[in-house]
mmCIF file of C-alpha atoms and ligand atoms in Angstrom:
data_model
loop_
_atom_site.group_PDB
_atom_site.id
_atom_site.type_symbol
_atom_site.label_atom_id
_atom_site.label_comp_id
_atom_site.label_asym_id
_atom_site.label_seq_id
_atom_site.Cartn_x
_atom_site.Cartn_y
_atom_site.Cartn_z
ATOM 1 C CA MET Q 1 -13.164 17.325 -1.628
ATOM 2 C CA ALA Q 2 -16.574 18.838 -1.055
ATOM 3 C CA ASP Q 3 -18.753 16.804 1.305
ATOM 4 C CA SER Q 4 -21.471 16.333 -1.289
ATOM 5 C CA GLU Q 5 -18.989 14.991 -3.829
ATOM 6 C CA ASN Q 6 -17.546 12.677 -1.224
ATOM 7 C CA GLY Q 7 -20.878 11.374 -0.097
ATOM 8 C CA GLY Q 8 -22.074 10.803 -3.664
ATOM 9 C CA ALA Q 9 -18.914 8.969 -4.673
ATOM 10 C CA ALA Q 10 -18.860 6.935 -1.471
ATOM 11 C CA LYS Q 11 -22.220 5.503 -2.395
ATOM 12 C CA ARG Q 12 -20.576 3.927 -5.411
ATOM 13 C CA LEU Q 13 -17.947 2.208 -3.307
ATOM 14 C CA LYS Q 14 -18.275 -1.557 -2.723
ATOM 15 C CA THR Q 15 -20.749 -2.681 -0.132
ATOM 16 C CA ASP Q 16 -19.645 -4.398 3.053
ATOM 17 C CA ALA Q 17 -21.054 -7.732 1.816
ATOM 18 C CA GLU Q 18 -19.075 -7.460 -1.443
ATOM 19 C CA ASN Q 19 -15.946 -6.612 0.516
ATOM 20 C CA ASP Q 20 -16.213 -9.494 2.884
ATOM 21 C CA CYS Q 21 -16.194 -12.065 0.099
ATOM 22 C CA GLY Q 22 -12.981 -14.001 -0.587
ATOM 23 C CA ASP Q 23 -12.121 -14.775 -4.147
ATOM 24 C CA ALA Q 24 -14.628 -16.778 -6.088
ATOM 25 C CA GLY Q 25 -15.280 -20.077 -4.377
ATOM 26 C CA GLU Q 26 -12.801 -19.405 -1.552
ATOM 27 C CA PRO Q 27 -14.348 -19.386 1.936
ATOM 28 C CA VAL Q 28 -13.236 -16.586 4.217
ATOM 29 C CA SER Q 29 -11.168 -18.162 7.047
ATOM 30 C CA ASP Q 30 -12.135 -16.974 10.511
ATOM 31 C CA SER Q 31 -9.747 -19.350 12.191
ATOM 32 C CA LEU Q 32 -6.735 -17.344 10.994
ATOM 33 C CA VAL Q 33 -7.662 -14.839 13.626
ATOM 34 C CA SER Q 34 -9.367 -16.918 16.338
ATOM 35 C CA ASP Q 35 -6.424 -19.427 16.313
ATOM 36 C CA PHE Q 36 -3.812 -16.688 16.272
ATOM 37 C CA GLU Q 37 -1.391 -17.066 19.214
ATOM 38 C CA ILE Q 38 0.403 -13.824 20.020
ATOM 39 C CA SER Q 39 4.213 -13.943 20.302
ATOM 40 C CA ARG Q 40 5.089 -10.241 20.335
ATOM 41 C CA ILE Q 41 4.025 -6.800 19.266
ATOM 42 C CA LEU Q 42 6.031 -5.657 16.263
ATOM 43 C CA ARG Q 43 4.724 -2.140 16.175
ATOM 44 C CA ASP Q 44 1.772 -0.051 17.357
ATOM 45 C CA CYS Q 45 0.711 3.501 16.882
ATOM 46 C CA ALA Q 46 -1.875 5.281 18.959
ATOM 47 C CA ARG Q 47 -2.223 8.094 16.423
ATOM 48 C CA GLU Q 48 -2.718 5.767 13.413
ATOM 49 C CA LYS Q 49 -4.790 3.415 15.613
ATOM 50 C CA ASN Q 50 -3.108 0.252 14.372
ATOM 51 C CA ILE Q 51 -1.108 -2.646 15.779
ATOM 52 C CA PHE Q 52 1.142 -5.179 14.086
ATOM 53 C CA ILE Q 53 1.431 -8.539 15.879
ATOM 54 C CA HIS Q 54 3.750 -11.460 15.268
ATOM 55 C CA GLY Q 55 2.360 -14.853 16.246
ATOM 56 C CA LYS Q 56 1.484 -18.304 15.154
ATOM 57 C CA VAL Q 57 -1.552 -19.889 13.514
ATOM 58 C CA LYS Q 58 -1.457 -23.722 13.855
ATOM 59 C CA ASP Q 59 2.337 -23.674 14.190
ATOM 60 C CA GLN Q 60 2.826 -21.432 11.185
ATOM 61 C CA ASP Q 61 4.435 -17.972 11.609
ATOM 62 C CA ALA Q 62 1.952 -15.213 10.942
ATOM 63 C CA VAL Q 63 1.603 -11.427 11.095
ATOM 64 C CA LEU Q 64 -1.719 -9.907 12.129
ATOM 65 C CA ILE Q 65 -2.475 -6.258 11.424
ATOM 66 C CA LEU Q 66 -5.459 -4.627 13.143
ATOM 67 C CA GLU Q 67 -6.457 -1.094 12.266
ATOM 68 C CA LYS Q 68 -9.381 1.092 13.302
ATOM 69 C CA THR Q 69 -11.005 2.506 10.186
ATOM 70 C CA PRO Q 70 -11.996 6.151 9.636
ATOM 71 C CA ILE Q 71 -15.482 7.287 10.614
ATOM 72 C CA ARG Q 72 -17.604 7.216 7.512
ATOM 73 C CA GLN Q 73 -19.678 10.273 6.439
ATOM 74 C CA ASP Q 74 -22.321 8.176 4.751
ATOM 75 C CA THR Q 75 -23.137 6.243 7.955
ATOM 76 C CA LEU Q 76 -22.903 9.216 10.404
ATOM 77 C CA SER Q 77 -26.606 9.688 10.986
ATOM 78 C CA GLU Q 78 -27.096 5.912 11.594
ATOM 79 C CA LEU Q 79 -24.116 5.990 13.966
ATOM 80 C CA LEU Q 80 -25.578 8.827 16.045
ATOM 81 C CA LYS Q 81 -29.049 7.367 16.088
ATOM 82 C CA SER Q 82 -28.245 3.774 16.849
ATOM 83 C CA SER Q 83 -25.331 3.980 19.364
ATOM 84 C CA GLN Q 84 -25.467 3.881 23.111
ATOM 85 C CA LEU Q 85 -23.828 6.679 25.116
ATOM 86 C CA LYS Q 86 -22.104 6.352 28.502
ATOM 87 C CA LEU Q 87 -21.320 9.580 30.259
ATOM 88 C CA GLU Q 88 -17.665 9.835 31.440
ATOM 89 C CA MET Q 89 -17.621 13.310 32.884
ATOM 90 C CA LYS Q 90 -19.460 16.641 32.751
ATOM 91 C CA ASN Q 91 -18.050 20.077 33.602
ATOM 92 C CA ASP Q 92 -19.765 23.339 32.664
ATOM 93 C CA VAL Q 93 -20.368 23.212 28.888
ATOM 94 C CA TYR Q 94 -17.982 20.243 28.429
ATOM 95 C CA SER Q 95 -18.956 16.580 28.577
ATOM 96 C CA THR Q 96 -17.202 13.421 27.374
ATOM 97 C CA TYR Q 97 -18.775 10.080 26.611
ATOM 98 C CA GLN Q 98 -18.076 6.562 25.502
ATOM 99 C CA LEU Q 99 -20.115 5.875 22.427
ATOM 100 C CA GLN Q 100 -20.874 2.229 21.809
ATOM 101 C CA ALA Q 101 -21.600 1.812 18.154
ATOM 102 C CA PRO Q 102 -23.503 -1.151 16.637
ATOM 103 C CA ALA Q 103 -21.039 -3.859 15.471
ATOM 104 C CA HIS Q 104 -21.432 -3.152 11.742
ATOM 105 C CA LEU Q 105 -20.388 0.483 12.278
ATOM 106 C CA ASN Q 106 -17.459 -0.448 14.483
ATOM 107 C CA GLU Q 107 -15.277 -2.676 12.341
ATOM 108 C CA ILE Q 108 -11.556 -3.279 12.569
ATOM 109 C CA LYS Q 109 -9.727 -3.743 9.298
ATOM 110 C CA THR Q 110 -7.731 -6.926 9.653
ATOM 111 C CA THR Q 111 -4.887 -8.180 7.503
ATOM 112 C CA VAL Q 112 -3.237 -11.560 7.985
ATOM 113 C CA VAL Q 113 0.055 -12.694 6.399
ATOM 114 C CA CYS Q 114 0.268 -16.470 6.870
ATOM 115 C CA PRO Q 115 2.575 -18.225 6.535
ATOM 116 C CA ALA Q 116 4.802 -15.174 7.155
ATOM 117 C CA THR Q 117 8.547 -15.233 6.321
ATOM 118 C CA GLU Q 118 11.215 -13.602 8.444
ATOM 119 C CA LYS Q 119 11.258 -10.789 5.876
ATOM 120 C CA HIS Q 120 7.510 -10.100 6.464
ATOM 121 C CA VAL Q 121 8.146 -9.959 10.214
ATOM 122 C CA LYS Q 122 11.089 -7.541 9.708
ATOM 123 C CA LYS Q 123 9.047 -5.365 7.330
ATOM 124 C CA TYR Q 124 6.503 -4.632 10.100
ATOM 125 C CA LEU Q 125 8.959 -4.429 13.022
ATOM 126 C CA HIS Q 126 9.598 -0.873 14.253
ATOM 127 C CA GLN Q 127 13.266 -0.158 13.714
ATOM 128 C CA GLU Q 128 15.864 2.569 13.392
ATOM 129 C CA VAL Q 129 16.049 3.789 9.762
ATOM 130 C CA PHE Q 130 19.097 5.017 7.764
ATOM 131 C CA LEU Q 131 19.122 6.900 4.529
ATOM 132 C CA VAL Q 132 21.323 5.330 1.855
ATOM 133 C CA GLU Q 133 22.456 7.004 -1.350
ATOM 134 C CA GLU Q 134 22.839 4.462 -4.213
ATOM 135 C CA SER Q 135 24.673 5.403 -7.422
ATOM 136 C CA GLY Q 136 23.889 3.534 -10.661
ATOM 137 C CA GLU Q 137 27.082 1.552 -10.043
ATOM 138 C CA ASP Q 138 26.060 0.695 -6.468
ATOM 139 C CA TYR Q 139 22.782 -0.599 -7.886
ATOM 140 C CA ARG Q 140 24.494 -2.959 -10.278
ATOM 141 C CA ASN Q 141 27.235 -4.078 -7.857
ATOM 142 C CA LEU Q 142 25.365 -4.208 -4.503
ATOM 143 C CA THR Q 143 21.606 -3.874 -4.746
ATOM 144 C CA LEU Q 144 20.840 -5.929 -7.816
ATOM 145 C CA PRO Q 145 22.686 -9.074 -6.671
ATOM 146 C CA TYR Q 146 21.152 -8.652 -3.244
ATOM 147 C CA ILE Q 147 17.518 -8.213 -4.326
ATOM 148 C CA SER Q 148 17.911 -11.064 -6.868
ATOM 149 C CA SER Q 149 18.689 -13.416 -4.032
ATOM 150 C CA GLN Q 150 16.521 -11.948 -1.308
ATOM 151 C CA CYS Q 151 13.425 -10.206 -2.482
ATOM 152 C CA PHE Q 152 9.785 -10.997 -1.540
ATOM 153 C CA SER Q 153 7.862 -13.450 -3.649
ATOM 154 C CA VAL Q 154 5.661 -11.741 -6.175
ATOM 155 C CA GLN Q 155 3.308 -14.729 -6.408
ATOM 156 C CA TRP Q 156 0.391 -12.454 -5.230
ATOM 157 C CA VAL Q 157 1.095 -10.173 -8.234
ATOM 158 C CA HIS Q 158 1.057 -13.091 -10.668
ATOM 159 C CA ASN Q 159 -2.159 -14.319 -9.085
ATOM 160 C CA ILE Q 160 -3.727 -10.885 -9.787
ATOM 161 C CA LEU Q 161 -2.476 -10.745 -13.383
ATOM 162 C CA GLY Q 162 -3.605 -14.312 -13.992
ATOM 163 C CA LYS Q 163 -7.059 -13.679 -12.372
ATOM 164 C CA LYS Q 164 -6.408 -16.295 -9.749
ATOM 165 C CA ALA Q 165 -6.939 -13.844 -6.897
ATOM 166 C CA GLU Q 166 -8.802 -10.552 -6.406
ATOM 167 C CA ALA Q 167 -10.357 -10.834 -9.884
ATOM 168 C CA ASP Q 168 -13.612 -9.398 -8.554
ATOM 169 C CA ARG Q 169 -11.749 -6.324 -7.224
ATOM 170 C CA ILE Q 170 -10.284 -5.173 -10.547
ATOM 171 C CA VAL Q 171 -11.359 -1.634 -11.290
ATOM 172 C CA PHE Q 172 -9.813 -1.408 -14.739
ATOM 173 C CA GLU Q 173 -7.574 -3.521 -17.025
ATOM 174 C CA ASP Q 174 -5.733 -2.683 -20.157
ATOM 175 C CA PRO Q 175 -4.637 -6.169 -21.455
ATOM 176 C CA ASP Q 176 -1.907 -4.947 -23.821
ATOM 177 C CA PRO Q 177 1.194 -7.063 -23.037
ATOM 178 C CA ASP Q 178 3.599 -4.051 -23.434
ATOM 179 C CA THR Q 179 1.624 -1.039 -22.176
ATOM 180 C CA GLY Q 180 -1.169 -2.732 -20.257
ATOM 181 C CA PHE Q 181 -1.835 -3.027 -16.508
ATOM 182 C CA VAL Q 182 -4.389 -4.010 -13.923
ATOM 183 C CA LEU Q 183 -5.774 -1.353 -11.572
ATOM 184 C CA LEU Q 184 -7.243 -2.501 -8.289
ATOM 185 C CA PRO Q 185 -7.621 -1.371 -4.653
ATOM 186 C CA ASP Q 186 -4.482 -1.723 -2.640
ATOM 187 C CA PHE Q 187 -4.954 -4.093 0.268
ATOM 188 C CA LYS Q 188 -4.276 -1.214 2.666
ATOM 189 C CA TRP Q 189 -7.623 0.359 1.583
ATOM 190 C CA ASP Q 190 -10.936 -1.078 2.785
ATOM 191 C CA GLN Q 191 -12.846 0.944 0.079
ATOM 192 C CA LYS Q 192 -15.342 2.206 2.640
ATOM 193 C CA GLN Q 193 -14.426 5.858 2.314
ATOM 194 C CA LEU Q 194 -12.557 8.010 -0.130
ATOM 195 C CA GLN Q 195 -10.317 9.932 2.346
ATOM 196 C CA ASP Q 196 -7.767 7.115 2.272
ATOM 197 C CA LEU Q 197 -8.293 6.045 -1.309
ATOM 198 C CA TYR Q 198 -5.452 3.756 -2.362
ATOM 199 C CA LEU Q 199 -5.189 1.770 -5.606
ATOM 200 C CA ILE Q 200 -2.250 0.122 -7.369
ATOM 201 C CA ALA Q 201 -1.609 -0.323 -11.069
ATOM 202 C CA ILE Q 202 0.344 -3.532 -11.730
ATOM 203 C CA VAL Q 203 1.958 -3.820 -15.143
ATOM 204 C CA HIS Q 204 1.437 -6.908 -17.310
ATOM 205 C CA ARG Q 205 5.138 -6.932 -18.316
ATOM 206 C CA LYS Q 206 7.173 -9.116 -16.005
ATOM 207 C CA ASP Q 207 10.615 -7.803 -16.994
ATOM 208 C CA VAL Q 208 10.581 -4.475 -15.168
ATOM 209 C CA LYS Q 209 11.637 -4.766 -11.484
ATOM 210 C CA SER Q 210 11.658 -1.119 -10.393
ATOM 211 C CA LEU Q 211 12.334 2.483 -11.222
ATOM 212 C CA ARG Q 212 16.028 1.506 -11.938
ATOM 213 C CA ASP Q 213 14.954 -0.535 -14.945
ATOM 214 C CA LEU Q 214 13.010 2.291 -16.634
ATOM 215 C CA THR Q 215 14.210 4.003 -19.851
ATOM 216 C CA SER Q 216 12.416 6.026 -22.539
ATOM 217 C CA GLU Q 217 11.364 2.682 -24.000
ATOM 218 C CA HIS Q 218 8.849 2.473 -21.116
ATOM 219 C CA LEU Q 219 7.313 5.918 -21.675
ATOM 220 C CA PRO Q 220 4.213 4.553 -23.568
ATOM 221 C CA LEU Q 221 3.667 2.215 -20.618
ATOM 222 C CA LEU Q 222 4.008 4.968 -17.986
ATOM 223 C CA THR Q 223 1.846 7.529 -19.824
ATOM 224 C CA ASN Q 224 -0.744 4.853 -20.447
ATOM 225 C CA ILE Q 225 -0.918 4.006 -16.697
ATOM 226 C CA ARG Q 226 -1.232 7.712 -15.804
ATOM 227 C CA SER Q 227 -3.959 8.563 -18.275
ATOM 228 C CA LYS Q 228 -6.048 5.350 -18.127
ATOM 229 C CA GLY Q 229 -5.577 4.917 -14.390
ATOM 230 C CA GLU Q 230 -6.713 8.506 -13.718
ATOM 231 C CA ASP Q 231 -9.626 8.134 -16.091
ATOM 232 C CA ALA Q 232 -10.750 4.892 -14.396
ATOM 233 C CA ILE Q 233 -10.562 6.407 -10.919
ATOM 234 C CA GLN Q 234 -12.533 9.468 -12.040
ATOM 235 C CA ARG Q 235 -15.196 7.175 -13.555
ATOM 236 C CA GLN Q 236 -15.392 4.766 -10.639
ATOM 237 C CA TYR Q 237 -15.000 7.070 -7.653
ATOM 238 C CA SER Q 238 -15.573 10.559 -9.076
ATOM 239 C CA VAL Q 239 -12.115 11.572 -7.883
ATOM 240 C CA PRO Q 240 -10.382 13.914 -10.373
ATOM 241 C CA PRO Q 241 -6.612 13.640 -11.258
ATOM 242 C CA SER Q 242 -5.960 16.826 -9.221
ATOM 243 C CA LYS Q 243 -6.963 14.931 -6.035
ATOM 244 C CA LEU Q 244 -4.479 12.047 -6.685
ATOM 245 C CA ARG Q 245 -0.891 11.414 -5.694
ATOM 246 C CA VAL Q 246 0.482 9.010 -8.317
ATOM 247 C CA TYR Q 247 3.963 7.571 -7.536
ATOM 248 C CA LEU Q 248 6.427 4.698 -7.531
ATOM 249 C CA HIS Q 249 8.404 3.513 -4.543
ATOM 250 C CA TYR Q 250 12.136 3.163 -4.567
ATOM 251 C CA GLN Q 251 13.026 0.722 -3.094
ATOM 252 C CA PRO Q 252 9.751 -1.129 -3.532
ATOM 253 C CA SER Q 253 8.975 -4.157 -1.357
ATOM 254 C CA TYR Q 254 7.887 -6.140 -4.441
ATOM 255 C CA TYR Q 255 10.104 -6.100 -7.560
ATOM 256 C CA HIS Q 256 7.435 -6.154 -10.237
ATOM 257 C CA LEU Q 257 6.679 -2.635 -11.483
ATOM 258 C CA HIS Q 258 3.590 -1.104 -9.999
ATOM 259 C CA VAL Q 259 2.326 2.452 -9.489
ATOM 260 C CA HIS Q 260 0.547 3.756 -6.344
ATOM 261 C CA PHE Q 261 -2.585 5.951 -6.684
ATOM 262 C CA THR Q 262 -3.577 7.576 -3.407
ATOM 263 C CA SER Q 263 -5.766 10.490 -2.342
ATOM 264 C CA VAL Q 264 -3.558 13.548 -2.176
ATOM 265 C CA GLU Q 265 -5.032 14.373 1.226
ATOM 266 C CA TYR Q 266 -4.133 10.952 2.686
ATOM 267 C CA ASP Q 267 -0.748 10.726 4.435
ATOM 268 C CA ALA Q 268 -0.262 7.215 3.018
ATOM 269 C CA PRO Q 269 2.537 5.049 4.442
ATOM 270 C CA GLY Q 270 5.582 5.392 2.135
ATOM 271 C CA CYS Q 271 4.500 8.670 0.504
ATOM 272 C CA ARG Q 272 7.405 10.689 1.918
ATOM 273 C CA VAL Q 273 10.104 12.229 -0.297
ATOM 274 C CA GLU Q 274 12.731 9.579 0.581
ATOM 275 C CA ARG Q 275 10.668 6.808 -0.960
ATOM 276 C CA ALA Q 276 7.988 8.164 -3.299
ATOM 277 C CA HIS Q 277 8.771 9.283 -6.919
ATOM 278 C CA LEU Q 278 5.905 11.091 -8.608
ATOM 279 C CA LEU Q 279 4.988 9.367 -11.847
ATOM 280 C CA SER Q 280 4.879 12.737 -13.631
ATOM 281 C CA ASP Q 281 8.452 13.468 -12.551
ATOM 282 C CA VAL Q 282 9.573 10.010 -13.650
ATOM 283 C CA ILE Q 283 7.977 10.539 -17.058
ATOM 284 C CA GLN Q 284 9.628 13.953 -17.531
ATOM 285 C CA ASN Q 285 13.039 12.713 -16.343
ATOM 286 C CA LEU Q 286 12.895 9.883 -18.937
ATOM 287 C CA GLN Q 287 11.780 12.290 -21.649
ATOM 288 C CA THR Q 288 14.862 14.386 -20.913
ATOM 289 C CA ASP Q 289 17.282 11.517 -20.471
ATOM 290 C CA SER Q 290 16.493 7.901 -21.333
ATOM 291 C CA SER Q 291 19.179 6.579 -18.908
ATOM 292 C CA HIS Q 292 18.263 8.909 -16.027
ATOM 293 C CA TYR Q 293 17.368 6.041 -13.668
ATOM 294 C CA HIS Q 294 20.295 3.918 -14.822
ATOM 295 C CA ASN Q 295 22.855 6.546 -13.944
ATOM 296 C CA ARG Q 296 21.674 8.913 -11.259
ATOM 297 C CA SER Q 297 22.009 8.405 -7.514
ATOM 298 C CA LEU Q 298 18.800 7.584 -5.684
ATOM 299 C CA ALA Q 299 18.367 7.957 -1.952
ATOM 300 C CA PHE Q 300 16.136 5.616 0.033
ATOM 301 C CA PRO Q 301 15.594 4.514 3.626
ATOM 302 C CA LEU Q 302 16.706 1.110 4.978
ATOM 303 C CA ARG Q 303 15.909 -0.388 8.341
ATOM 304 C CA ALA Q 304 18.683 -1.216 10.752
ATOM 305 C CA ASP Q 305 18.591 -4.950 10.185
ATOM 306 C CA ASP Q 306 18.036 -4.891 6.443
ATOM 307 C CA GLY Q 307 20.621 -7.143 4.732
ATOM 308 C CA LEU Q 308 21.054 -4.461 2.001
ATOM 309 C CA LEU Q 309 22.172 -1.964 4.638
ATOM 310 C CA LEU Q 310 24.876 -4.443 5.654
ATOM 311 C CA LYS Q 311 26.019 -4.728 2.040
ATOM 312 C CA PHE Q 312 26.287 -0.902 1.868
ATOM 313 C CA LYS Q 313 28.154 -0.785 5.156
ATOM 314 C CA GLU Q 314 30.634 -3.539 4.066
ATOM 315 C CA ALA Q 315 31.285 -1.576 0.902
ATOM 316 C CA GLY Q 316 32.000 1.541 3.042
ATOM 317 C CA LYS Q 317 29.049 3.433 1.525
ATOM 318 C CA VAL Q 318 27.229 4.199 4.781
HETATM 319 P P1 M7G G 401 5.680 -1.599 -2.616
HETATM 320 O O1 M7G G 401 6.098 -0.246 -3.050
HETATM 321 O O2 M7G G 401 6.327 -2.742 -3.334
HETATM 322 O O3 M7G G 401 5.921 -1.832 -1.078
HETATM 323 O O4 M7G G 401 4.105 -1.627 -2.804
HETATM 324 P P2 M7G G 401 5.232 -1.430 0.287
HETATM 325 O O5 M7G G 401 4.346 -2.560 0.623
HETATM 326 O O6 M7G G 401 6.417 -1.363 1.201
HETATM 327 O O7 M7G G 401 4.519 -0.109 0.055
HETATM 328 C C1 M7G G 401 3.351 -2.786 -2.853
HETATM 329 C C2 M7G G 401 1.912 -2.412 -2.644
HETATM 330 O O8 M7G G 401 1.105 -3.529 -2.850
HETATM 331 C C3 M7G G 401 1.665 -1.915 -1.204
HETATM 332 O O9 M7G G 401 0.955 -0.704 -1.229
HETATM 333 C C4 M7G G 401 0.875 -3.075 -0.613
HETATM 334 O O10 M7G G 401 -0.115 -2.604 0.369
HETATM 335 C C5 M7G G 401 0.147 -3.668 -1.815
HETATM 336 N N1 M7G G 401 -0.104 -5.104 -1.655
HETATM 337 C C6 M7G G 401 0.759 -6.021 -1.111
HETATM 338 N N2 M7G G 401 0.142 -7.269 -1.204
HETATM 339 C C7 M7G G 401 0.745 -8.495 -0.725
HETATM 340 C C8 M7G G 401 -1.064 -7.097 -1.788
HETATM 341 C C9 M7G G 401 -2.080 -8.033 -2.142
HETATM 342 O O11 M7G G 401 -2.056 -9.250 -1.926
HETATM 343 N N3 M7G G 401 -3.183 -7.470 -2.794
HETATM 344 C C10 M7G G 401 -3.279 -6.115 -3.023
HETATM 345 N N4 M7G G 401 -4.392 -5.692 -3.606
HETATM 346 N N5 M7G G 401 -2.331 -5.275 -2.695
HETATM 347 C C11 M7G G 401 -1.181 -5.746 -2.068
#
């Protein structure tokens, strides 16, 4: 993306003040962080500049995610003018400094899951990963019974669809009960810059769990998400379809159909080939064969302590 395009579009992103608001009437709770008692580090990454911490808030299990945000082009001059510099070393033409930026230009994106279930804790714990190949039959015999008993609550999704949460963050909605969806920023994106643009389209239908349930019956839904989702992102952020990676996860974490829209230049978590299925490929596969996703084998990664991996092992499939 050209800098000028980026800067222009960034100006239309939500302001800090808008971002900091909770849902209507809901005060933002500082104590979730100040009362957080650290138990252990689940994962940290110096390159991604984030850390995932398991702990307790008032006796409740919680996960705290801290992440340094990218440096914003639209606040660069302010950053340079208003920061303090501390020289670390100087040698010939080289010098290094510690730059102390004013607080509002030095934020840490913070996510809290509280109360957190054991599954949340496992999701964020760094673990060995295995690739599993699931046939259509494996899905029906092993995966479906497992996810029906074990999967994450999708209450947050129902809250979004029912406008009980994040209503002020909705970028676009098509209310049609069969082909409609809500498009809003993913909670991984702080909306402060376009480099890591990340939105999700959540379908209104509640009867489609994942890629595996899709048949040609769902083509109007999928094509609608692609065209109206792309149009809405172009309008709101001036990001054209050619700059977007639009895909579904298999396995998803949440079994209510949703589609990820990320910047094509952003190496988003979960965008690798073993988990991401481009929406355009999904549409074409269903146009060719309505039962493509019922029958074909799908590969996906599972963490070492995932109960589903154990099911595949017990069945002699891994
Ligand atoms: P997924 O493919 O089911 O699993 O995607 P993943 O989390 O392993 O990628 C669900 C997507 O929904 C992810 O990109 C999450 O970051 C996002 N997400 C999860 N929650 C709980 C929320 C939420 O409460 N609000 C919003 N806006 N996004 C969420």
